[in-house]
Each structure stands twice: as structure tokens, then as C-alpha cells.
Coordinates of C-alpha atoms in Angstrom, one line a residue:
M1 CA 2.5 0.7 19.4
A2 CA -0.9 -1.0 18.9
L3 CA -1.7 -2.4 15.5
S4 CA -4.7 0.0 15.2
D5 CA -2.3 2.9 15.9
I6 CA 0.0 1.7 13.1
A7 CA -2.9 1.3 10.7
L8 CA -4.0 4.9 11.5
L9 CA -0.5 6.2 11.1
K10 CA -0.1 4.4 7.8
S11 CA -3.4 5.9 6.5
I12 CA -2.4 9.4 7.6
T13 CA 1.0 9.0 5.9
H14 CA -0.6 7.7 2.8
Y15 CA -3.0 10.5 2.3
F16 CA -0.5 13.2 3.4
L17 CA 1.9 12.0 0.7
H18 CA -0.9 11.8 -1.9
L19 CA -2.6 15.1 -1.1
I20 CA -0.4 17.5 0.9
F21 CA 3.3 16.7 0.1
P22 CA 2.8 17.5 -3.7
V23 CA 2.4 21.1 -2.6
F24 CA 6.0 21.0 -1.4
I25 CA 7.2 19.3 -4.6
A26 CA 5.4 21.9 -6.7
L27 CA 6.9 24.8 -4.7
V28 CA 10.4 23.4 -5.0
F29 CA 10.4 22.2 -8.6
F30 CA 7.7 24.3 -10.3
R31 CA 7.8 27.5 -8.3
K32 CA 6.7 29.8 -11.0
D33 CA 3.4 27.8 -11.6
W34 CA 3.3 25.9 -8.4
K35 CA -0.6 26.0 -8.1
K36 CA -1.0 24.6 -11.6
A37 CA 1.7 22.0 -10.9
Y38 CA 0.0 21.0 -7.6
L39 CA -3.4 20.6 -9.3
I40 CA -1.9 18.5 -12.2
M41 CA -0.1 16.3 -9.7
L42 CA -3.4 15.8 -7.8
A43 CA -5.0 14.8 -11.1
T44 CA -2.3 12.1 -11.6
M45 CA -4.1 10.2 -8.9
L46 CA -6.5 9.1 -11.6
V47 CA -3.8 6.5 -12.3
D48 CA -5.6 4.6 -9.5
L49 CA -8.5 3.9 -11.9
D50 CA -6.6 0.8 -12.9
H51 CA -7.7 -0.6 -9.5
I52 CA -11.2 -1.1 -10.8
F53 CA -10.0 -4.0 -12.9
A54 CA -8.7 -5.9 -9.9
N55 CA -10.7 -8.3 -7.7
P56 CA -11.1 -7.2 -5.0
V57 CA -10.8 -3.5 -6.0
F58 CA -9.0 -2.7 -2.8
D59 CA -6.8 -5.2 -0.9
P60 CA -4.7 -3.6 1.8
S61 CA -2.2 -6.5 1.7
R62 CA -1.6 -6.2 -2.0
N63 CA 1.3 -4.4 -3.5
S64 CA 0.0 -2.0 -6.2
I65 CA 3.4 -1.7 -7.8
G66 CA 3.7 -4.5 -10.4
F67 CA 0.1 -5.6 -10.0
H68 CA -2.1 -3.0 -11.6
I69 CA -1.4 -2.1 -15.3
L70 CA -0.8 1.6 -14.7
H71 CA 1.4 0.7 -11.7
S72 CA 3.5 -1.8 -13.7
Y73 CA 7.3 -1.6 -14.0
Y74 CA 6.8 -0.8 -17.8
A75 CA 4.5 2.1 -17.0
I76 CA 6.9 3.4 -14.4
A77 CA 9.7 3.3 -17.0
V78 CA 7.5 5.4 -19.3
Y79 CA 6.7 7.8 -16.5
F80 CA 10.5 8.2 -15.9
L81 CA 11.1 8.9 -19.6
L82 CA 8.4 11.6 -19.6
L83 CA 10.6 13.5 -17.1
F84 CA 12.8 14.4 -20.1
F85 CA 9.9 16.4 -21.7
K86 CA 9.1 20.0 -20.7
G87 CA 6.0 21.7 -19.4
N88 CA 2.9 19.9 -18.2
I89 CA 4.3 16.5 -19.3
R90 CA 7.2 16.8 -16.8
I91 CA 4.7 17.8 -14.1
I92 CA 2.5 14.8 -14.9
A93 CA 5.6 12.5 -14.9
T94 CA 6.7 13.9 -11.5
G95 CA 3.2 13.4 -10.1
L96 CA 3.0 9.8 -11.4
L97 CA 6.4 8.9 -10.1
F98 CA 5.7 10.3 -6.7
H99 CA 2.5 8.4 -6.7
M100 CA 4.4 5.2 -7.4
L101 CA 6.8 6.1 -4.6
T102 CA 4.0 6.6 -2.2
D103 CA 2.4 3.3 -3.1
F104 CA 5.8 1.6 -2.8
Q105 CA 6.3 2.9 0.7
D106 CA 2.8 1.8 1.7
F107 CA 3.7 -1.8 1.0
Y108 CA 7.4 -2.0 1.9
L109 CA 7.8 0.4 4.8
W110 CA 4.7 -0.6 6.8
S111 CA 3.8 -4.0 8.4
H112 CA 1.4 -5.9 6.2

């Protein structure tokens, strides 16, 4: 597979996991209010605002996990603890943790 094909597949996978897959998470774990859960999980992408403090803002060879403040291991531990709350807090925690998983796979499962 050509390097450009791999880069395209990586981008498609990245955006699928950030934008589409949360629908399935919402349907499985928050069936009663899946639309609300999906929108909340989409809103958790605001966690990427911490990228504006990095120089350069976007570096495809940089691992977000452990680099950006809202992607730090301490932040991820807090997101995990938020799973023990009910309601919207649990949905937010789920979205944030899945976001971290998506960023993790971006760096570790693809050639960089």
C-alpha cells in the first residue's frame, strides 16, 4: 500500500472514530437518550482546544496523549473517575475517554 493511501486511510479512520462511531456508542450505552448522548460526545471534541497552546498547533508526528494538557495522563485519570457519576457527566466522560482512545490509535497503530 502506498504511503499516500495509508495517510488517507488514517485520516478516514480518525474522522470516522471522532464523528461517526460515537453514534454507535450512544446507541449501545445511552439508548434512551442516544441523540443527546451523541451530541454531548461530539461536544467533547472541544478538548482539542488545548492544541492551540502548542507550537506548531498541529504536528502529525506528535502524540497528543501526554503532550497537551487536556490529553495528559492526569486528565485521562479524571475522565475515568467521571465515569462513576451519573447523567451527562458520564456521557462527557465516555466521550472524552473515547476521544483519547482515538488519538492513541492515531499515533500507535499507524506508521508515523
